[in-house]
Short mmCIF file of C-alpha atoms in Angstrom, two decimals:
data_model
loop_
_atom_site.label_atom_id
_atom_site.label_comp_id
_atom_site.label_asym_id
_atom_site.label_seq_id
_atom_site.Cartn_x
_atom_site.Cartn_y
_atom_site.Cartn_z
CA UNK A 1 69.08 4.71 44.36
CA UNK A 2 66.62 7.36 43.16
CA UNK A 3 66.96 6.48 39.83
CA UNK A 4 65.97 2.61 40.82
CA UNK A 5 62.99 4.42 42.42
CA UNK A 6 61.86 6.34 39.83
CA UNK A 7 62.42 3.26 37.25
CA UNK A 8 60.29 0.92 39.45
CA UNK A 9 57.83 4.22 39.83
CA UNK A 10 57.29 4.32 35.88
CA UNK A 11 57.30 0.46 35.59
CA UNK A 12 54.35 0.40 38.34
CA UNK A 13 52.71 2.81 36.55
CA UNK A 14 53.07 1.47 33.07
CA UNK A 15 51.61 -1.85 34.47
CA UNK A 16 48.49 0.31 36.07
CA UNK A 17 47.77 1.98 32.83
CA UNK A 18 47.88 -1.47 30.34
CA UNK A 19 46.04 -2.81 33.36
CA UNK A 20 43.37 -0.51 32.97
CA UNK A 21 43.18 0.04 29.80
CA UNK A 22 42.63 -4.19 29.91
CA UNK A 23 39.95 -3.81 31.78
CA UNK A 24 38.44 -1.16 30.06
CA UNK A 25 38.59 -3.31 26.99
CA UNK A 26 36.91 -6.00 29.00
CA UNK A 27 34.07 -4.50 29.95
CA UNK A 28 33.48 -2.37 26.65
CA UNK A 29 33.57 -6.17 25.30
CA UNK A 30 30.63 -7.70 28.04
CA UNK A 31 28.35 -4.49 27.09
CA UNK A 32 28.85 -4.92 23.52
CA UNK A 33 27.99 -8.69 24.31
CA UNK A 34 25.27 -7.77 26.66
CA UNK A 35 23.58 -5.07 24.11
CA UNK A 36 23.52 -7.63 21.09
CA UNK A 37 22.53 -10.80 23.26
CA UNK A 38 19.67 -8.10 24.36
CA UNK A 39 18.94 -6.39 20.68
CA UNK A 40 18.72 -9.89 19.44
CA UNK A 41 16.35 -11.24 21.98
CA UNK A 42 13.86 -8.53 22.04
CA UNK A 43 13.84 -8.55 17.73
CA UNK A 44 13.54 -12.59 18.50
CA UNK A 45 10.25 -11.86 20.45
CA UNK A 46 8.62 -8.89 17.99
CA UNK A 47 9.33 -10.90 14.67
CA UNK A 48 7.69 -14.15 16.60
CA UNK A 49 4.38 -11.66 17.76
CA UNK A 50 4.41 -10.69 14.33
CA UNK A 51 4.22 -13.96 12.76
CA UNK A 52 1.35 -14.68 15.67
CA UNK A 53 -0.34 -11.44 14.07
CA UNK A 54 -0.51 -12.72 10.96
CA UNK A 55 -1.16 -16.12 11.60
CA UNK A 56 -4.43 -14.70 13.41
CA UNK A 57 -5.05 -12.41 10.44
CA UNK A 58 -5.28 -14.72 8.33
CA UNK A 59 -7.60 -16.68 10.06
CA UNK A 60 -9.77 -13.68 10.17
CA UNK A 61 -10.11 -13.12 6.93
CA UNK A 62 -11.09 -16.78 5.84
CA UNK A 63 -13.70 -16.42 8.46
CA UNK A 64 -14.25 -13.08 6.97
CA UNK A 65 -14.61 -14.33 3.69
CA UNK A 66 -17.03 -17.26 5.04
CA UNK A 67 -19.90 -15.23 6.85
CA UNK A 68 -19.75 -12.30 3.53
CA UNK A 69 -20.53 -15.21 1.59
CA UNK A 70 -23.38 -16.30 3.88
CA UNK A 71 -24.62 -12.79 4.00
CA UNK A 72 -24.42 -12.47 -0.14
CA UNK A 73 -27.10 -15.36 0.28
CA UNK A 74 -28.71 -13.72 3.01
CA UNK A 75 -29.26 -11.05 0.70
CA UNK A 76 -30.62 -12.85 -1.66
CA UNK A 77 -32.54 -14.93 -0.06
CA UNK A 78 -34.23 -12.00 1.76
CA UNK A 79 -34.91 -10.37 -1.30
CA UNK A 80 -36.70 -13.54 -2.48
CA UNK A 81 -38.84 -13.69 0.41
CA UNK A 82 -40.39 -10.14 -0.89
CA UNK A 83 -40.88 -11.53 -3.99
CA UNK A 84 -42.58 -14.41 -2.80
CA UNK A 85 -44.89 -12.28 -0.58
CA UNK A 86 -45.70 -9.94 -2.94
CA UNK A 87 -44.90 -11.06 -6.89
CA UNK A 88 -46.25 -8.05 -8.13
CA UNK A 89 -42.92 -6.71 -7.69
CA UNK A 90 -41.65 -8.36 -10.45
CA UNK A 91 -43.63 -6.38 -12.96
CA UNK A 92 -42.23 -2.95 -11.63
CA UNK A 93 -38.47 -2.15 -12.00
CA UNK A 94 -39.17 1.15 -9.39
CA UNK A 95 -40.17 -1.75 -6.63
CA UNK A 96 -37.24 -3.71 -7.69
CA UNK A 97 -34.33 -1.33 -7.46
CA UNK A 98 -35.96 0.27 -4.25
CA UNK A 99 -35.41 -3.51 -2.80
CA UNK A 100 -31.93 -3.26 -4.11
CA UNK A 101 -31.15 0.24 -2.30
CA UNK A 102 -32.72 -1.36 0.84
CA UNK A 103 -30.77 -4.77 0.70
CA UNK A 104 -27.68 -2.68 -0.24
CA UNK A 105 -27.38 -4.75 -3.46
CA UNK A 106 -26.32 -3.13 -6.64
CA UNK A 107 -28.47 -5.21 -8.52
CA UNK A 108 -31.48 -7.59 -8.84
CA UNK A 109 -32.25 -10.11 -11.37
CA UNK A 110 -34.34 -12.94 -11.73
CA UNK A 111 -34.29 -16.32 -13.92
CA UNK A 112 -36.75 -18.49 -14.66
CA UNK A 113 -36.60 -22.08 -14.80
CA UNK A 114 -34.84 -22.28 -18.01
CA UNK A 115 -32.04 -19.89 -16.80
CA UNK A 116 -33.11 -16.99 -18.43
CA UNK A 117 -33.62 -13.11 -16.96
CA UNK A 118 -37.47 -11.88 -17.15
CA UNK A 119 -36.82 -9.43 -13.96
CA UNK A 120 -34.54 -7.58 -12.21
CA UNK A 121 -33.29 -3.89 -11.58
CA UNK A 122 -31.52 -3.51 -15.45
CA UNK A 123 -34.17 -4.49 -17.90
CA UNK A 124 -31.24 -4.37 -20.31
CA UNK A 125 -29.77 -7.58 -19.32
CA UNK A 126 -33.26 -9.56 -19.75
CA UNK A 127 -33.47 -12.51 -22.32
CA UNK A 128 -29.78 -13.09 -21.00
CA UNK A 129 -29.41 -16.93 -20.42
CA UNK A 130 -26.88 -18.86 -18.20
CA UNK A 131 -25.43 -19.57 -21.86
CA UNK A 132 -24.80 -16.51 -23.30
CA UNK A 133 -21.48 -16.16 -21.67
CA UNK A 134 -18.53 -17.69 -19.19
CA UNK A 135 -18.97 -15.59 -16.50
CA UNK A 136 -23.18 -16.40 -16.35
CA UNK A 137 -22.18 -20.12 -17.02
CA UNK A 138 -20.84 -20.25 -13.30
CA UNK A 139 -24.27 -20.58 -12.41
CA UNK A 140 -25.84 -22.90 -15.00
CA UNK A 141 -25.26 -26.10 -12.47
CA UNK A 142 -28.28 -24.43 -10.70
CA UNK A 143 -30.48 -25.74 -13.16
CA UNK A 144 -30.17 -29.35 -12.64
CA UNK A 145 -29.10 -29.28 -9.11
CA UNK A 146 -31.71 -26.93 -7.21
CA UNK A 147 -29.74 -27.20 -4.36
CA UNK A 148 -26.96 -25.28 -5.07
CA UNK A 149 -26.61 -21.67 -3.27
CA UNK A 150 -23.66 -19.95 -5.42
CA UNK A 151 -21.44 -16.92 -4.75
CA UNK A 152 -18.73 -15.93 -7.38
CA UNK A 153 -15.58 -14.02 -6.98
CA UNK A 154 -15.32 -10.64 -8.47
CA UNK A 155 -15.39 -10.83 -12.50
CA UNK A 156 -16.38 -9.35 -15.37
CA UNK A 157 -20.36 -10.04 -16.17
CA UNK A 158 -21.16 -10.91 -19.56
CA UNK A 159 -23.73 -8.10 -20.46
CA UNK A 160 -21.12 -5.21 -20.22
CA UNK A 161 -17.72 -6.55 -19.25
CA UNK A 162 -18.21 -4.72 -16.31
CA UNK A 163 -16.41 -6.09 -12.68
CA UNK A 164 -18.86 -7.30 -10.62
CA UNK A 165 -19.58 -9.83 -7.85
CA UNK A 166 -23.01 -11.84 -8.32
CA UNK A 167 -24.70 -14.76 -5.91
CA UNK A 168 -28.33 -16.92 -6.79
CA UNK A 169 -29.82 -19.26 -5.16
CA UNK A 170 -33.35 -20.83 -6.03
CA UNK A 171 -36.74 -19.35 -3.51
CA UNK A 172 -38.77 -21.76 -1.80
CA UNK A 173 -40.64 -23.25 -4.08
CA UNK A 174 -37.84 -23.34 -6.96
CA UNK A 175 -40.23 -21.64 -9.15
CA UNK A 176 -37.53 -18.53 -10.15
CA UNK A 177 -33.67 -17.80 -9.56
CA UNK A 178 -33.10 -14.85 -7.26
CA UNK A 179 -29.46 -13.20 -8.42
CA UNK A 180 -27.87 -10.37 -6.48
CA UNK A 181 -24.83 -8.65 -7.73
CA UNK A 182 -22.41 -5.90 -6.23
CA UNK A 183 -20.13 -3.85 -7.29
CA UNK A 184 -16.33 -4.62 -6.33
CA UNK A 185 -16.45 -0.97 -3.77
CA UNK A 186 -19.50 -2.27 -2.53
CA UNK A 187 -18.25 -5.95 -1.70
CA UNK A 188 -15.30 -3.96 0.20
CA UNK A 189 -17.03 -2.25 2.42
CA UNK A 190 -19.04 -5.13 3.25
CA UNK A 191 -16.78 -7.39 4.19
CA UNK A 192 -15.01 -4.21 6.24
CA UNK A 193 -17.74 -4.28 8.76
CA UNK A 194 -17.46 -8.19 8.89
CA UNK A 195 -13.74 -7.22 10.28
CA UNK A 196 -13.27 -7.04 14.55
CA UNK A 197 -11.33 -4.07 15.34
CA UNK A 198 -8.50 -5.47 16.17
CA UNK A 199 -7.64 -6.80 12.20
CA UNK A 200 -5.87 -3.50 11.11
CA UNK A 201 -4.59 -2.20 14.85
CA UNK A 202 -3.67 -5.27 16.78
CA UNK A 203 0.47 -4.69 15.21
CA UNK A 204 0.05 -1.27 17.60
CA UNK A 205 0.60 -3.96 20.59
CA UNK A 206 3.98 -5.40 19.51
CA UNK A 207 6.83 -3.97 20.54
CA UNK A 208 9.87 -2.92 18.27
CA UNK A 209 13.27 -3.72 19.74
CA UNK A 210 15.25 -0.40 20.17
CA UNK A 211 18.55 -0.83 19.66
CA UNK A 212 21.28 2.04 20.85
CA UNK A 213 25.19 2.01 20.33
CA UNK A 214 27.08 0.71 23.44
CA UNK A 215 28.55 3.38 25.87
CA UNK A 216 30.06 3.16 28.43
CA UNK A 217 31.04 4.99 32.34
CA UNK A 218 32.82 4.18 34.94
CA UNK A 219 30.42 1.99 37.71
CA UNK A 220 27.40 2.71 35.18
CA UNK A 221 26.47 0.22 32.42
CA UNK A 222 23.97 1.54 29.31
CA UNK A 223 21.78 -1.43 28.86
CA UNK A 224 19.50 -1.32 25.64
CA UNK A 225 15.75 0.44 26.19
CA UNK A 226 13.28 -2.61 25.57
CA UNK A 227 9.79 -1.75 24.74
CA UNK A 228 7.63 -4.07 27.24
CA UNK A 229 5.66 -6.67 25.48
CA UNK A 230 2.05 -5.92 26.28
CA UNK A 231 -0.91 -8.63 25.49
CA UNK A 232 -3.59 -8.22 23.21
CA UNK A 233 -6.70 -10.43 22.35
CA UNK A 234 -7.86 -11.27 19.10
CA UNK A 235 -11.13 -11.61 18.69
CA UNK A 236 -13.14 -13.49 15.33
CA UNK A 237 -15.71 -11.16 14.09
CA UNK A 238 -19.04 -13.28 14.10
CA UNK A 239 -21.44 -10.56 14.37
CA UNK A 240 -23.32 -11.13 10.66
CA UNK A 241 -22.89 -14.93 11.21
CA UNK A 242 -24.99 -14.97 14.27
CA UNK A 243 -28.23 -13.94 12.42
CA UNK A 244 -27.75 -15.98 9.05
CA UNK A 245 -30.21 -18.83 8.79
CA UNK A 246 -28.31 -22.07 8.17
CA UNK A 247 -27.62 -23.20 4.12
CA UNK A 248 -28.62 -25.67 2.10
CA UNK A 249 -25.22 -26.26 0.33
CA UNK A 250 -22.58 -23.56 -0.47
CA UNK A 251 -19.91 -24.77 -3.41
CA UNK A 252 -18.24 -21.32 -3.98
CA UNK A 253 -15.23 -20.05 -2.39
CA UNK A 254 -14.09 -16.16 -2.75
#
């Protein structure tokens, strides 16, 4: 009769143990689940902020790009201005350079009707014509259409192969060609102060899914850490566009 005991004993006991080591199994298998369902969800929701981020970065810079192009002309419509008000400036390439350094322009030149340099900052380059290479033939459209207000990409100029970024447009009474050029460290930090703060740290606000192996306790589940997504706003930097006067006709594109 004891024997019969002890047999059912170990039986009941054998059934206990498979039945918790079942349920053990069980629940490892729901947190395991739970942690990847989780993991998964919370990378789901960075990599779609990210794309957001970009998305709005982008924008950014092609309004970026816009208003440094409108300020290029700014620039050199400015400069222009002094020119008109007091010509005298032309004949002095001291008064011409100390317009550059206050314009923040790397250089000044001028072209007469027929497309050719008789001023500027680098009396080197005069006699150059919007023929005597590629990169100066950009401009040559100017000539017959006196609307056109032009801004090229960064490129080598034709005088000394150098890289450099120039923009013309005509002055007011389309008596001369006011050409502005800077130099490609230059055109960087311009367009960096064109760019809202929030260009280069906005990514700070999204949250990276932190992922940790699946433990488990007894009556305590381990549920993955996830960083809480917090809101940020983006902003479009429009401070130099505000105080640009309106253009005649822009046909460039950085």
């Amino acid at each position: 009769m004891q024997t019969l005991k002890r047999i059912i004993s170990h039986y009941m006991r054998s059934v206990t143990l498979l039945l918790v080591i079942a349920l053990l199994g069980l629940l490892l298998y729901f947190q395991i689940t739970y942690e990847r369902r989780q993991a998964y969800e919370a990378a789901t929701e960075s990599f779609y902020r990210i794309e957001q981020l970009m998305e709005k970065n982008q924008e950014e810079l092609v309004e970026t790009k816009k208003a440094y192009r409108q300020t290029c002309l700014h620039n050199a419509e400015a400069i222009s201005y002094m020119i008109e008000d007091d010509p005298s400036v032309l004949d002095s390439v001291d008064e011409l350079q100390k317009i550059a350094a206050l314009m923040e322009v790397d250089e000044i030149h001028i072209f007469d009707t027929t497309g050719r340099i008789y001023a500027g900052t680098h009396p080197e380059y005069y006699d150059y014509t919007f023929d005597s290479g590629e990169q100066m033939m950009f401009f040559k459209p100017m000539l017959t259409d006196k609307s056109l207000r032009l801004v090229q990409e960064i490129t080598p100029n034709t005088a000394e192969a150098k890289l450099m970024q120039y923009s013309a447009l005509w002055n007011r009474d389309e008596s001369f060609i006011v050409q502005v050029g800077m130099k490609p460290a230059n055109v960087l930090k311009a367009a960096e102060k064109m760019i809202s703060p929030t260009f280069f740290h906005c990514s700070a606000s999204i949250p990276m899914p932190v992922i940790t192996l699946p433990t488990w306790k007894p009556g305590k589940s381990s549920a993955p850490p996830i960083c809480p997504a917090s809101e940020k706003t983006f902003r479009k930097s429009d401070s130099a566009s505000k105080r640009l006067p309106p253009a005649k006709r822009d046909s460039s594109q950085l």
